[in-house]
Each structure stands twice: as C-alpha cells, then as structure tokens.
C-alpha cells in the first residue's frame, strides 16, 4: 500500500513527487506522453509580466520556493537544469521606456527591474530604444528535467508508462486501487489531459496551444533572453528558442505552418542576421478561466486530488502549489482560496 498514486509526470507531477519524497511518503507514478507542455516549454522563470510591467501573481513567494527546489533537483539528478540569465525587454518607443521607469520605482518591482536603459550593443538586433533588464530571471531546462526524472523513478521501479485506464480504477474511503497498485490517495497532475478525467473534467480548464521554434544562428551572438513580440532564449551552441504562440481553438500537439510563419514574422522585426530553423514543437498549456491554478480535493470523493492549471508559468507555480496541496492533505492547512478548486464547485460541479 503506497501513500500516494500520482497520475501525470510533467512539472506538476514532478514537483508533487518531490514534496512526497522529502516528507518521507511512499508513492508510485503512472504517466503517458499524451501531453507535452513540460517537455516543450521555454522554461523561463520571470516574475514580471512584460506587457504591463507588473509583478506576476505571488511571484515573490514563488521565486523564493523555486530557487532551492530546482537547486535540489540538480543535485539529486546530477544534471544542470537552472541557467540563470537576464531578460532584456526591448522597448518599442519612448513611451514604453517611461512606463518601465515608472514601474521600476514601485515596491516589489524595484527588486527586479533595472533603473537604467540597457543600450543595444548587438549589431544583429534592431533596438533603437534599448532595453529594460529584468533581474533574477533564468531558464529551467524542463525537457532534461522530465527525462531525468523519468529515469530516476524508473531506476526505483516507481514509474508505469501508460495511459491511466479509468475502467481499472476503484476507490473507497481511505483506499484506491489501480490494476495491481494500492494507495491511500490519488493525485491527478495530468495537464490538459484532465479534460478526459471523469472526476475532474467539470473544472473550467481551457487549454492554450503554444508553439516554439529552435533556430541556429552563428551570427546572432546573444547571451541574454530578448523579449520583444516573441522571446528569444539562448540555448548555447548558436541555438536559440523562439516563442511562443497562443491559440485557443486547436488542442493538438501538432506544429503548424501558420504558427511557424507568425513566429518568424515577429522574430524578423528585430533579428537582422541569417538563421535556419532546426526544430519546431507544440504543446497545450493548462490554462484556467480565471488564470489561477487548480488545486484541491474532489468535492465528493475525499481521497481524489488535483494539481493543475499552471498556465504559462509552470516553472514558478509548481513548487508553490505542490506545497499547498501537501500541507492541505497532511497538515490540514487550508489551501489559498484563489487556487482551491472549491471556488468552482457551486458553479460547475453537478454530481
Ligand atoms: C509552447 C509553450 C511554452 C511554454 N513556456 C513556458 C515558460 O517559458 N515558462 C513557464 O514557466 N512555463 C511555460 N509553459 C507552461 C508550462 O509548460 C506548463 O505550465 C507546465 O508544463 C504544465 O505542467 P503539467 O505537469 O501541469 O502538465 P503537462 O506538462 O502537460 O504534464 C502532464 C503529464 O500527464 C500526462 N497525462 C495526461 N493524461 C494522462 C493520462 N490519462 N494517463 C497518464 N498520463 C497522463 C501527460 O502525458 C504528461 O506527461 C509553456 C508551455 C508551452 C506549451
């Protein structure tokens, strides 16, 4: 009998397994590869919303939890995951420069926003108004994280790689079973796959498709993340990730020519050197109508839980929400009402 069965091994599943292991709980994981968000993500962690120059939701506390979380994972997996790199926000006008400086004075934001303009020194970039620098930002190599974590669990015999088959699932008070697996509780951390979950598909998960390109450009020579109408993220070896798109209708993981064109058109508004496209990927962000995560206990079946709705900020949100769920289950702490799925029970749950 395990303490937990975790279904889904993206950022949500990994972060919950990490809490479980630290707290000495036993668990096993079932996951397939039907969803790709964590594998394809740009992996940026950045506490500032760069459209409006405001602090993202709970960004400070999330940053404080995320730093040691990824450092511990690097140690445990013996893999470099956290690449600390500043984000340079390209200004499109003097008005934007002024808005930035106004914001950089505000409490909370002053820690993250530069108070001077960074002049453009890269001849491959067109940026006549310069940049604002966001500090304490970086990139988690999420593809390597997922792959290494799968390897880590496989070595311990704790990962079953298959699609969760609800016809083989039974639950009673204090006990669930899935095929030969017995556990006290089950946590569904399936990303957009939650749509096919008969217990939690009442939750208003929208899903927003995103696509990213990888380009190779020996002439680009840029060490910072550049944020203009798209992000350009340096990966080393003259490779850069370019993204991302936001599409609300298509829910497949298939890259499209239309999004590729959109990304290239946007990239060419500031990148002036030659490059070639070497990769193109897509995934579905688990986005929610009110832009907050989905965390909590099933309204009726008390040993069924959900950890989802990380939207476009999974890297920072994962450690925070996992701790919230664990402390709720094991320590009887209440979940932050903004993320507790209870907020949707009245409106959407229809037993
Ligand atoms: C193009 C793109 C760019 C992004 N860039 C960033 C970024 O720069 N920074 C950032 O913080 N976030 C970014 N995100 C968002 C981030 O990727 C997500 O918030 C996060 O990965 C969601 O993690 P998850 O574990 O909830 O879901 P997922 O990563 O989708 O993982 C869910 C897992 O559950 C499995 N699963 C689903 N259903 C079942 C089932 N029935 N049985 C078994 N297994 C199942 C899936 O196959 C998958 O392995 C980006 C997303 C996209 C698509």
mmCIF file of C-alpha atoms and ligand atoms in Angstrom:
data_model
loop_
_atom_site.group_PDB
_atom_site.id
_atom_site.type_symbol
_atom_site.label_atom_id
_atom_site.label_comp_id
_atom_site.label_asym_id
_atom_site.label_seq_id
_atom_site.Cartn_x
_atom_site.Cartn_y
_atom_site.Cartn_z
ATOM 1 C CA UNK A 1 0.000 0.000 0.000
ATOM 2 C CA UNK A 2 1.548 3.299 -1.136
ATOM 3 C CA UNK A 3 0.647 6.601 0.484
ATOM 4 C CA UNK A 4 0.031 8.139 -2.968
ATOM 5 C CA UNK A 5 -0.556 7.294 -6.605
ATOM 6 C CA UNK A 6 0.406 10.241 -8.826
ATOM 7 C CA UNK A 7 -1.013 10.342 -12.372
ATOM 8 C CA UNK A 8 0.966 12.520 -14.812
ATOM 9 C CA UNK A 9 4.673 13.346 -14.742
ATOM 10 C CA UNK A 10 5.087 16.894 -16.028
ATOM 11 C CA UNK A 11 6.134 19.831 -13.841
ATOM 12 C CA UNK A 12 3.091 19.275 -11.610
ATOM 13 C CA UNK A 13 3.700 15.558 -11.026
ATOM 14 C CA UNK A 14 7.439 16.004 -10.535
ATOM 15 C CA UNK A 15 7.005 18.804 -8.013
ATOM 16 C CA UNK A 16 4.461 16.805 -6.035
ATOM 17 C CA UNK A 17 6.697 13.697 -6.033
ATOM 18 C CA UNK A 18 9.489 15.889 -4.724
ATOM 19 C CA UNK A 19 7.415 17.025 -1.749
ATOM 20 C CA UNK A 20 6.371 13.434 -1.085
ATOM 21 C CA UNK A 21 9.930 12.183 -1.111
ATOM 22 C CA UNK A 22 11.174 14.980 1.138
ATOM 23 C CA UNK A 23 8.379 14.282 3.600
ATOM 24 C CA UNK A 24 9.057 10.524 3.657
ATOM 25 C CA UNK A 25 5.811 9.454 1.947
ATOM 26 C CA UNK A 26 5.679 6.441 -0.363
ATOM 27 C CA UNK A 27 4.328 6.833 -3.881
ATOM 28 C CA UNK A 28 4.238 5.458 -7.382
ATOM 29 C CA UNK A 29 3.528 7.214 -10.695
ATOM 30 C CA UNK A 30 1.526 6.396 -13.820
ATOM 31 C CA UNK A 31 2.165 8.666 -16.819
ATOM 32 C CA UNK A 32 1.943 8.627 -20.597
ATOM 33 C CA UNK A 33 3.223 11.126 -23.154
ATOM 34 C CA UNK A 34 -0.141 12.366 -24.448
ATOM 35 C CA UNK A 35 0.633 15.884 -23.190
ATOM 36 C CA UNK A 36 3.860 17.731 -23.912
ATOM 37 C CA UNK A 37 3.721 21.121 -22.172
ATOM 38 C CA UNK A 38 6.554 20.437 -19.751
ATOM 39 C CA UNK A 39 8.770 18.887 -22.437
ATOM 40 C CA UNK A 40 8.417 21.718 -24.952
ATOM 41 C CA UNK A 41 8.219 24.706 -22.560
ATOM 42 C CA UNK A 42 10.586 27.625 -22.958
ATOM 43 C CA UNK A 43 11.280 27.058 -19.261
ATOM 44 C CA UNK A 44 11.662 30.747 -18.408
ATOM 45 C CA UNK A 45 11.137 31.941 -14.879
ATOM 46 C CA UNK A 46 10.440 35.607 -14.759
ATOM 47 C CA UNK A 47 8.406 37.281 -12.013
ATOM 48 C CA UNK A 48 7.373 40.263 -14.141
ATOM 49 C CA UNK A 49 4.552 40.499 -16.678
ATOM 50 C CA UNK A 50 6.405 42.178 -19.511
ATOM 51 C CA UNK A 51 3.367 43.522 -21.324
ATOM 52 C CA UNK A 52 2.206 45.657 -18.426
ATOM 53 C CA UNK A 53 5.298 45.863 -16.210
ATOM 54 C CA UNK A 54 3.528 44.424 -13.187
ATOM 55 C CA UNK A 55 4.502 41.651 -10.795
ATOM 56 C CA UNK A 56 3.009 38.250 -11.669
ATOM 57 C CA UNK A 57 0.637 36.637 -9.173
ATOM 58 C CA UNK A 58 2.512 35.642 -5.946
ATOM 59 C CA UNK A 59 5.751 35.938 -7.888
ATOM 60 C CA UNK A 60 7.963 36.773 -4.939
ATOM 61 C CA UNK A 61 6.957 33.831 -2.755
ATOM 62 C CA UNK A 62 7.051 31.510 -5.772
ATOM 63 C CA UNK A 63 10.580 32.661 -6.651
ATOM 64 C CA UNK A 64 11.721 32.036 -3.081
ATOM 65 C CA UNK A 65 10.430 28.451 -3.188
ATOM 66 C CA UNK A 66 11.569 27.745 -6.747
ATOM 67 C CA UNK A 67 15.256 28.605 -6.281
ATOM 68 C CA UNK A 68 16.052 25.893 -3.707
ATOM 69 C CA UNK A 69 13.594 23.491 -5.372
ATOM 70 C CA UNK A 70 15.491 23.405 -8.692
ATOM 71 C CA UNK A 71 18.884 23.539 -6.965
ATOM 72 C CA UNK A 72 17.949 20.393 -5.000
ATOM 73 C CA UNK A 73 16.748 18.682 -8.185
ATOM 74 C CA UNK A 74 20.056 19.471 -9.908
ATOM 75 C CA UNK A 75 21.899 17.827 -7.019
ATOM 76 C CA UNK A 76 19.657 14.800 -6.871
ATOM 77 C CA UNK A 77 19.568 14.126 -10.627
ATOM 78 C CA UNK A 78 23.198 15.150 -11.252
ATOM 79 C CA UNK A 79 22.022 17.368 -14.116
ATOM 80 C CA UNK A 80 22.361 21.067 -14.842
ATOM 81 C CA UNK A 81 18.807 22.437 -15.035
ATOM 82 C CA UNK A 82 18.884 26.084 -13.945
ATOM 83 C CA UNK A 83 20.512 28.566 -16.356
ATOM 84 C CA UNK A 84 20.483 31.997 -14.757
ATOM 85 C CA UNK A 85 20.144 34.592 -17.488
ATOM 86 C CA UNK A 86 18.737 38.145 -17.529
ATOM 87 C CA UNK A 87 15.710 39.012 -19.642
ATOM 88 C CA UNK A 88 16.090 42.142 -21.772
ATOM 89 C CA UNK A 89 12.741 43.711 -22.614
ATOM 90 C CA UNK A 90 13.077 45.525 -25.932
ATOM 91 C CA UNK A 91 11.430 48.961 -25.844
ATOM 92 C CA UNK A 92 9.327 49.841 -28.875
ATOM 93 C CA UNK A 93 9.041 53.551 -28.031
ATOM 94 C CA UNK A 94 9.973 56.352 -25.636
ATOM 95 C CA UNK A 95 6.539 55.900 -24.007
ATOM 96 C CA UNK A 96 7.441 52.315 -23.126
ATOM 97 C CA UNK A 97 10.755 53.427 -21.662
ATOM 98 C CA UNK A 98 8.879 55.907 -19.467
ATOM 99 C CA UNK A 99 6.356 53.277 -18.348
ATOM 100 C CA UNK A 100 9.240 50.986 -17.393
ATOM 101 C CA UNK A 101 10.947 53.621 -15.252
ATOM 102 C CA UNK A 102 7.722 54.437 -13.509
ATOM 103 C CA UNK A 103 7.249 50.733 -12.727
ATOM 104 C CA UNK A 104 10.852 50.226 -11.592
ATOM 105 C CA UNK A 105 10.209 52.590 -8.678
ATOM 106 C CA UNK A 106 7.299 50.603 -7.298
ATOM 107 C CA UNK A 107 7.792 48.461 -4.183
ATOM 108 C CA UNK A 108 8.179 44.801 -5.149
ATOM 109 C CA UNK A 109 9.107 45.592 -8.732
ATOM 110 C CA UNK A 110 12.181 47.628 -7.784
ATOM 111 C CA UNK A 111 13.971 44.384 -6.858
ATOM 112 C CA UNK A 112 13.551 43.021 -10.388
ATOM 113 C CA UNK A 113 13.585 45.954 -12.851
ATOM 114 C CA UNK A 114 16.741 47.830 -13.863
ATOM 115 C CA UNK A 115 16.630 51.568 -13.265
ATOM 116 C CA UNK A 116 18.700 52.426 -16.343
ATOM 117 C CA UNK A 117 18.209 51.685 -20.047
ATOM 118 C CA UNK A 118 20.465 48.973 -21.423
ATOM 119 C CA UNK A 119 21.834 50.217 -24.761
ATOM 120 C CA UNK A 120 21.864 47.746 -27.624
ATOM 121 C CA UNK A 121 25.396 46.565 -28.438
ATOM 122 C CA UNK A 122 24.419 43.642 -30.689
ATOM 123 C CA UNK A 123 24.542 44.557 -34.374
ATOM 124 C CA UNK A 124 22.247 41.607 -35.207
ATOM 125 C CA UNK A 125 19.408 43.188 -33.213
ATOM 126 C CA UNK A 126 17.362 46.235 -34.111
ATOM 127 C CA UNK A 127 16.547 48.033 -30.836
ATOM 128 C CA UNK A 128 16.818 51.817 -31.215
ATOM 129 C CA UNK A 129 15.127 52.489 -27.853
ATOM 130 C CA UNK A 130 17.264 49.963 -25.965
ATOM 131 C CA UNK A 131 16.109 47.505 -23.323
ATOM 132 C CA UNK A 132 14.970 47.264 -19.725
ATOM 133 C CA UNK A 133 16.670 44.474 -17.781
ATOM 134 C CA UNK A 134 14.731 42.069 -15.571
ATOM 135 C CA UNK A 135 16.992 40.649 -12.877
ATOM 136 C CA UNK A 136 16.931 37.298 -11.020
ATOM 137 C CA UNK A 137 15.443 35.519 -14.049
ATOM 138 C CA UNK A 138 16.526 32.349 -15.831
ATOM 139 C CA UNK A 139 15.614 29.202 -17.689
ATOM 140 C CA UNK A 140 14.926 25.720 -16.397
ATOM 141 C CA UNK A 141 15.775 23.028 -18.932
ATOM 142 C CA UNK A 142 12.396 21.357 -18.475
ATOM 143 C CA UNK A 143 12.925 18.724 -21.190
ATOM 144 C CA UNK A 144 16.041 17.460 -19.417
ATOM 145 C CA UNK A 145 14.235 17.654 -16.079
ATOM 146 C CA UNK A 146 11.331 15.465 -17.248
ATOM 147 C CA UNK A 147 13.616 12.950 -18.939
ATOM 148 C CA UNK A 148 15.984 12.688 -15.961
ATOM 149 C CA UNK A 149 13.109 12.404 -13.517
ATOM 150 C CA UNK A 150 11.565 9.592 -15.554
ATOM 151 C CA UNK A 151 14.960 7.841 -15.427
ATOM 152 C CA UNK A 152 15.225 8.441 -11.687
ATOM 153 C CA UNK A 153 11.786 6.923 -10.999
ATOM 154 C CA UNK A 154 12.334 4.060 -13.452
ATOM 155 C CA UNK A 155 15.508 3.052 -11.623
ATOM 156 C CA UNK A 156 13.488 2.826 -8.410
ATOM 157 C CA UNK A 157 10.660 0.936 -10.137
ATOM 158 C CA UNK A 158 8.236 3.777 -9.365
ATOM 159 C CA UNK A 159 7.024 4.681 -12.868
ATOM 160 C CA UNK A 160 4.447 2.888 -15.018
ATOM 161 C CA UNK A 161 4.482 4.362 -18.521
ATOM 162 C CA UNK A 162 0.923 4.019 -19.760
ATOM 163 C CA UNK A 163 -2.335 5.941 -20.120
ATOM 164 C CA UNK A 164 -4.396 5.789 -16.978
ATOM 165 C CA UNK A 165 -7.312 3.467 -17.672
ATOM 166 C CA UNK A 166 -10.293 4.584 -15.587
ATOM 167 C CA UNK A 167 -12.034 1.236 -16.083
ATOM 168 C CA UNK A 168 -9.306 -0.330 -13.889
ATOM 169 C CA UNK A 169 -9.680 2.264 -11.130
ATOM 170 C CA UNK A 170 -11.615 1.738 -7.910
ATOM 171 C CA UNK A 171 -11.916 3.944 -4.887
ATOM 172 C CA UNK A 172 -13.358 3.641 -1.417
ATOM 173 C CA UNK A 173 -12.894 5.753 1.673
ATOM 174 C CA UNK A 174 -9.199 5.815 2.557
ATOM 175 C CA UNK A 175 -8.162 3.494 -0.245
ATOM 176 C CA UNK A 176 -7.822 3.470 -4.039
ATOM 177 C CA UNK A 177 -6.715 0.721 -6.391
ATOM 178 C CA UNK A 178 -5.499 0.828 -9.960
ATOM 179 C CA UNK A 179 -4.673 -2.552 -11.519
ATOM 180 C CA UNK A 180 -2.163 -4.021 -9.016
ATOM 181 C CA UNK A 181 -1.399 -0.640 -7.399
ATOM 182 C CA UNK A 182 -2.901 0.094 -3.981
ATOM 183 C CA UNK A 183 -2.663 3.546 -2.417
ATOM 184 C CA UNK A 184 -4.347 5.687 0.206
ATOM 185 C CA UNK A 185 -4.799 8.642 -2.148
ATOM 186 C CA UNK A 186 -4.542 9.581 -5.788
ATOM 187 C CA UNK A 187 -3.334 12.914 -7.202
ATOM 188 C CA UNK A 188 -4.153 13.750 -10.814
ATOM 189 C CA UNK A 189 -1.487 16.028 -12.317
ATOM 190 C CA UNK A 190 -2.323 15.431 -15.978
ATOM 191 C CA UNK A 191 -2.055 18.905 -17.505
ATOM 192 C CA UNK A 192 -4.552 19.347 -20.315
ATOM 193 C CA UNK A 193 -5.218 15.571 -20.100
ATOM 194 C CA UNK A 194 -7.570 16.480 -17.222
ATOM 195 C CA UNK A 195 -10.231 17.017 -19.884
ATOM 196 C CA UNK A 196 -10.550 13.198 -20.144
ATOM 197 C CA UNK A 197 -10.776 12.663 -16.395
ATOM 198 C CA UNK A 198 -14.343 11.735 -15.407
ATOM 199 C CA UNK A 199 -13.862 13.019 -11.822
ATOM 200 C CA UNK A 200 -12.361 16.432 -12.542
ATOM 201 C CA UNK A 201 -13.411 17.317 -16.078
ATOM 202 C CA UNK A 202 -16.081 19.630 -14.654
ATOM 203 C CA UNK A 203 -13.298 22.115 -13.864
ATOM 204 C CA UNK A 204 -13.030 25.015 -16.339
ATOM 205 C CA UNK A 205 -9.676 24.155 -17.866
ATOM 206 C CA UNK A 206 -9.372 25.888 -21.250
ATOM 207 C CA UNK A 207 -6.013 24.863 -22.649
ATOM 208 C CA UNK A 208 -3.970 27.221 -24.797
ATOM 209 C CA UNK A 209 -1.793 25.797 -27.516
ATOM 210 C CA UNK A 210 1.736 27.156 -27.828
ATOM 211 C CA UNK A 211 4.388 26.601 -30.472
ATOM 212 C CA UNK A 212 8.119 27.235 -30.350
ATOM 213 C CA UNK A 213 10.909 27.196 -32.913
ATOM 214 C CA UNK A 214 14.579 26.462 -32.384
ATOM 215 C CA UNK A 215 16.866 28.393 -34.700
ATOM 216 C CA UNK A 216 20.594 28.099 -35.343
ATOM 217 C CA UNK A 217 22.411 31.373 -35.949
ATOM 218 C CA UNK A 218 26.212 31.676 -35.622
ATOM 219 C CA UNK A 219 25.939 35.459 -36.253
ATOM 220 C CA UNK A 220 23.393 36.231 -33.532
ATOM 221 C CA UNK A 221 25.836 36.055 -30.578
ATOM 222 C CA UNK A 222 23.380 36.946 -27.822
ATOM 223 C CA UNK A 223 23.733 35.708 -24.243
ATOM 224 C CA UNK A 224 20.591 37.313 -22.815
ATOM 225 C CA UNK A 225 16.959 36.400 -23.247
ATOM 226 C CA UNK A 226 15.456 39.026 -25.546
ATOM 227 C CA UNK A 227 11.772 39.789 -25.126
ATOM 228 C CA UNK A 228 10.127 41.653 -27.975
ATOM 229 C CA UNK A 229 6.922 40.472 -29.669
ATOM 230 C CA UNK A 230 8.449 36.998 -29.127
ATOM 231 C CA UNK A 231 11.033 35.628 -26.710
ATOM 232 C CA UNK A 232 14.459 34.601 -27.944
ATOM 233 C CA UNK A 233 16.143 32.303 -25.436
ATOM 234 C CA UNK A 234 19.828 31.352 -25.822
ATOM 235 C CA UNK A 235 20.474 27.607 -25.526
ATOM 236 C CA UNK A 236 24.227 27.537 -26.333
ATOM 237 C CA UNK A 237 25.964 26.224 -29.486
ATOM 238 C CA UNK A 238 24.399 29.056 -31.568
ATOM 239 C CA UNK A 239 20.915 27.706 -30.852
ATOM 240 C CA UNK A 240 18.003 29.907 -29.707
ATOM 241 C CA UNK A 241 14.450 29.040 -28.798
ATOM 242 C CA UNK A 242 11.852 31.393 -30.271
ATOM 243 C CA UNK A 243 8.325 31.552 -28.921
ATOM 244 C CA UNK A 244 5.643 31.317 -28.229
ATOM 245 C CA UNK A 245 2.239 31.452 -29.881
ATOM 246 C CA UNK A 246 -1.132 31.453 -28.090
ATOM 247 C CA UNK A 247 -4.021 29.622 -29.807
ATOM 248 C CA UNK A 248 -7.324 28.770 -28.192
ATOM 249 C CA UNK A 249 -9.102 26.514 -30.723
ATOM 250 C CA UNK A 250 -6.647 23.840 -31.838
ATOM 251 C CA UNK A 251 -5.978 21.399 -28.947
ATOM 252 C CA UNK A 252 -3.484 19.120 -30.708
ATOM 253 C CA UNK A 253 0.245 18.824 -30.110
ATOM 254 C CA UNK A 254 0.953 19.192 -33.842
ATOM 255 C CA UNK A 255 3.164 22.098 -35.008
ATOM 256 C CA UNK A 256 1.527 24.198 -37.753
ATOM 257 C CA UNK A 257 2.873 26.186 -40.696
ATOM 258 C CA UNK A 258 0.700 29.174 -39.734
ATOM 259 C CA UNK A 259 2.285 29.463 -36.278
ATOM 260 C CA UNK A 260 5.762 28.973 -37.715
ATOM 261 C CA UNK A 261 5.145 31.901 -40.059
ATOM 262 C CA UNK A 262 3.765 34.013 -37.205
ATOM 263 C CA UNK A 263 6.865 33.364 -35.089
ATOM 264 C CA UNK A 264 9.257 34.067 -37.974
ATOM 265 C CA UNK A 265 7.468 37.292 -38.922
ATOM 266 C CA UNK A 266 7.696 38.515 -35.328
ATOM 267 C CA UNK A 267 11.317 37.435 -34.963
ATOM 268 C CA UNK A 268 12.341 39.301 -38.104
ATOM 269 C CA UNK A 269 11.017 42.583 -36.678
ATOM 270 C CA UNK A 270 14.153 42.726 -34.505
ATOM 271 C CA UNK A 271 16.593 39.992 -35.597
ATOM 272 C CA UNK A 272 18.625 41.138 -38.578
ATOM 273 C CA UNK A 273 21.067 38.263 -39.157
ATOM 274 C CA UNK A 274 20.728 34.945 -41.009
ATOM 275 C CA UNK A 275 19.440 31.847 -39.253
ATOM 276 C CA UNK A 276 17.933 28.459 -40.004
ATOM 277 C CA UNK A 277 15.027 26.763 -38.264
ATOM 278 C CA UNK A 278 16.184 23.422 -36.804
ATOM 279 C CA UNK A 279 13.204 22.412 -34.671
ATOM 280 C CA UNK A 280 9.511 23.208 -34.207
ATOM 281 C CA UNK A 281 7.382 21.921 -31.309
ATOM 282 C CA UNK A 282 3.918 22.439 -29.813
ATOM 283 C CA UNK A 283 2.109 21.763 -26.550
ATOM 284 C CA UNK A 284 -1.034 22.693 -24.645
ATOM 285 C CA UNK A 285 -0.701 24.983 -21.641
ATOM 286 C CA UNK A 286 -3.207 24.010 -18.942
ATOM 287 C CA UNK A 287 -4.906 27.408 -18.662
ATOM 288 C CA UNK A 288 -7.938 28.181 -16.496
ATOM 289 C CA UNK A 289 -10.755 30.701 -16.993
ATOM 290 C CA UNK A 290 -9.658 32.819 -14.012
ATOM 291 C CA UNK A 291 -5.901 32.340 -14.672
ATOM 292 C CA UNK A 292 -5.260 30.621 -11.358
ATOM 293 C CA UNK A 293 -4.114 27.032 -10.691
ATOM 294 C CA UNK A 294 -6.491 24.194 -9.851
ATOM 295 C CA UNK A 295 -5.540 22.630 -6.528
ATOM 296 C CA UNK A 296 -7.553 20.568 -4.102
ATOM 297 C CA UNK A 297 -9.802 17.707 -3.156
ATOM 298 C CA UNK A 298 -12.692 16.244 -5.122
ATOM 299 C CA UNK A 299 -15.981 17.628 -3.723
ATOM 300 C CA UNK A 300 -17.370 14.143 -3.089
ATOM 301 C CA UNK A 301 -14.554 11.555 -3.209
ATOM 302 C CA UNK A 302 -12.213 12.670 -0.458
ATOM 303 C CA UNK A 303 -9.088 10.704 -1.436
ATOM 304 C CA UNK A 304 -9.018 12.084 -5.003
ATOM 305 C CA UNK A 305 -6.986 15.251 -5.574
ATOM 306 C CA UNK A 306 -5.996 17.515 -8.433
ATOM 307 C CA UNK A 307 -2.889 19.611 -9.144
ATOM 308 C CA UNK A 308 -3.257 21.508 -12.401
ATOM 309 C CA UNK A 309 -3.895 24.823 -14.156
ATOM 310 C CA UNK A 310 -0.299 26.099 -14.232
ATOM 311 C CA UNK A 311 -0.985 28.062 -17.430
ATOM 312 C CA UNK A 312 2.070 29.680 -18.955
ATOM 313 C CA UNK A 313 4.050 29.889 -15.715
ATOM 314 C CA UNK A 314 4.504 26.265 -14.640
ATOM 315 C CA UNK A 315 8.162 26.605 -13.666
ATOM 316 C CA UNK A 316 7.435 29.065 -10.863
ATOM 317 C CA UNK A 317 3.972 27.847 -9.901
ATOM 318 C CA UNK A 318 4.803 24.133 -9.493
ATOM 319 C CA UNK A 319 6.763 24.204 -6.205
ATOM 320 C CA UNK A 320 4.301 26.631 -4.568
ATOM 321 C CA UNK A 321 1.132 24.708 -5.451
ATOM 322 C CA UNK A 322 2.637 21.317 -4.576
ATOM 323 C CA UNK A 323 3.473 22.558 -1.111
ATOM 324 C CA UNK A 324 -0.056 23.938 -0.769
ATOM 325 C CA UNK A 325 -1.635 20.605 -1.725
ATOM 326 C CA UNK A 326 0.633 18.555 0.512
ATOM 327 C CA UNK A 327 0.096 20.802 3.522
ATOM 328 C CA UNK A 328 -3.630 20.644 2.973
ATOM 329 C CA UNK A 329 -3.699 16.845 2.851
ATOM 330 C CA UNK A 330 -1.165 16.022 5.539
ATOM 331 C CA UNK A 331 -1.228 19.049 7.847
ATOM 332 C CA UNK A 332 -4.841 20.128 7.435
ATOM 333 C CA UNK A 333 -3.737 23.613 6.373
ATOM 334 C CA UNK A 334 -6.243 25.416 4.205
ATOM 335 C CA UNK A 335 -5.469 25.949 0.525
ATOM 336 C CA UNK A 336 -5.120 29.522 -0.718
ATOM 337 C CA UNK A 337 -8.756 30.237 -1.748
ATOM 338 C CA UNK A 338 -7.558 31.756 -5.029
ATOM 339 C CA UNK A 339 -6.306 28.342 -6.208
ATOM 340 C CA UNK A 340 -8.606 25.967 -4.301
ATOM 341 C CA UNK A 341 -10.924 24.136 -6.719
ATOM 342 C CA UNK A 342 -13.707 24.786 -4.202
ATOM 343 C CA UNK A 343 -14.155 28.125 -5.971
ATOM 344 C CA UNK A 344 -15.752 26.229 -8.863
ATOM 345 C CA UNK A 345 -17.873 23.667 -7.008
ATOM 346 C CA UNK A 346 -21.118 25.628 -6.907
ATOM 347 C CA UNK A 347 -20.929 26.815 -10.472
ATOM 348 C CA UNK A 348 -19.651 23.743 -12.310
ATOM 349 C CA UNK A 349 -19.893 20.558 -10.177
ATOM 350 C CA UNK A 350 -23.028 18.644 -10.953
ATOM 351 C CA UNK A 351 -22.898 15.187 -9.280
HETATM 352 C C1 LIG B 1 4.927 26.425 -26.004
HETATM 353 C C2 LIG B 1 4.934 26.535 -24.506
HETATM 354 C C3 LIG B 1 5.867 27.352 -23.885
HETATM 355 C C4 LIG B 1 5.890 27.462 -22.504
HETATM 356 N N1 LIG B 1 6.860 28.234 -21.904
HETATM 357 C C5 LIG B 1 6.913 28.329 -20.563
HETATM 358 C C6 LIG B 1 7.937 29.087 -19.927
HETATM 359 O O1 LIG B 1 8.817 29.664 -20.591
HETATM 360 N N2 LIG B 1 7.923 29.152 -18.567
HETATM 361 C C7 LIG B 1 6.985 28.517 -17.799
HETATM 362 O O2 LIG B 1 7.034 28.602 -16.575
HETATM 363 N N3 LIG B 1 6.014 27.780 -18.378
HETATM 364 C C8 LIG B 1 5.949 27.683 -19.740
HETATM 365 N N4 LIG B 1 4.964 26.942 -20.317
HETATM 366 C C9 LIG B 1 3.907 26.376 -19.472
HETATM 367 C C10 LIG B 1 4.328 25.079 -18.813
HETATM 368 O O3 LIG B 1 4.843 24.252 -19.806
HETATM 369 C C11 LIG B 1 3.118 24.432 -18.131
HETATM 370 O O4 LIG B 1 2.569 25.318 -17.196
HETATM 371 C C12 LIG B 1 3.525 23.157 -17.378
HETATM 372 O O5 LIG B 1 4.430 22.402 -18.133
HETATM 373 C C13 LIG B 1 2.312 22.305 -17.049
HETATM 374 O O6 LIG B 1 2.751 21.181 -16.372
HETATM 375 P P1 LIG B 1 1.772 19.973 -16.003
HETATM 376 O O7 LIG B 1 2.589 18.967 -15.317
HETATM 377 O O8 LIG B 1 0.566 20.504 -15.321
HETATM 378 O O9 LIG B 1 1.239 19.443 -17.421
HETATM 379 P P2 LIG B 1 1.986 18.586 -18.549
HETATM 380 O O10 LIG B 1 3.359 19.081 -18.785
HETATM 381 O O11 LIG B 1 1.052 18.557 -19.693
HETATM 382 O O12 LIG B 1 2.137 17.143 -17.912
HETATM 383 C C14 LIG B 1 1.055 16.283 -17.723
HETATM 384 C C15 LIG B 1 1.543 14.860 -17.820
HETATM 385 O O13 LIG B 1 0.443 13.977 -17.546
HETATM 386 C C16 LIG B 1 0.366 13.003 -18.574
HETATM 387 N N5 LIG B 1 -1.007 12.545 -18.702
HETATM 388 C C17 LIG B 1 -2.086 13.259 -19.115
HETATM 389 N N6 LIG B 1 -3.183 12.484 -19.133
HETATM 390 C C18 LIG B 1 -2.794 11.248 -18.711
HETATM 391 C C19 LIG B 1 -3.459 10.018 -18.515
HETATM 392 N N7 LIG B 1 -4.778 9.869 -18.734
HETATM 393 N N8 LIG B 1 -2.748 8.937 -18.101
HETATM 394 C C20 LIG B 1 -1.427 9.054 -17.849
HETATM 395 N N9 LIG B 1 -0.736 10.210 -18.004
HETATM 396 C C21 LIG B 1 -1.411 11.302 -18.422
HETATM 397 C C22 LIG B 1 0.857 13.748 -19.796
HETATM 398 O O14 LIG B 1 1.194 12.909 -20.866
HETATM 399 C C23 LIG B 1 2.043 14.499 -19.219
HETATM 400 O O15 LIG B 1 3.162 13.669 -19.124
HETATM 401 C C24 LIG B 1 4.945 26.771 -21.714
HETATM 402 C C25 LIG B 1 4.017 25.924 -22.341
HETATM 403 C C26 LIG B 1 4.010 25.800 -23.724
HETATM 404 C C27 LIG B 1 3.034 24.868 -24.368
#
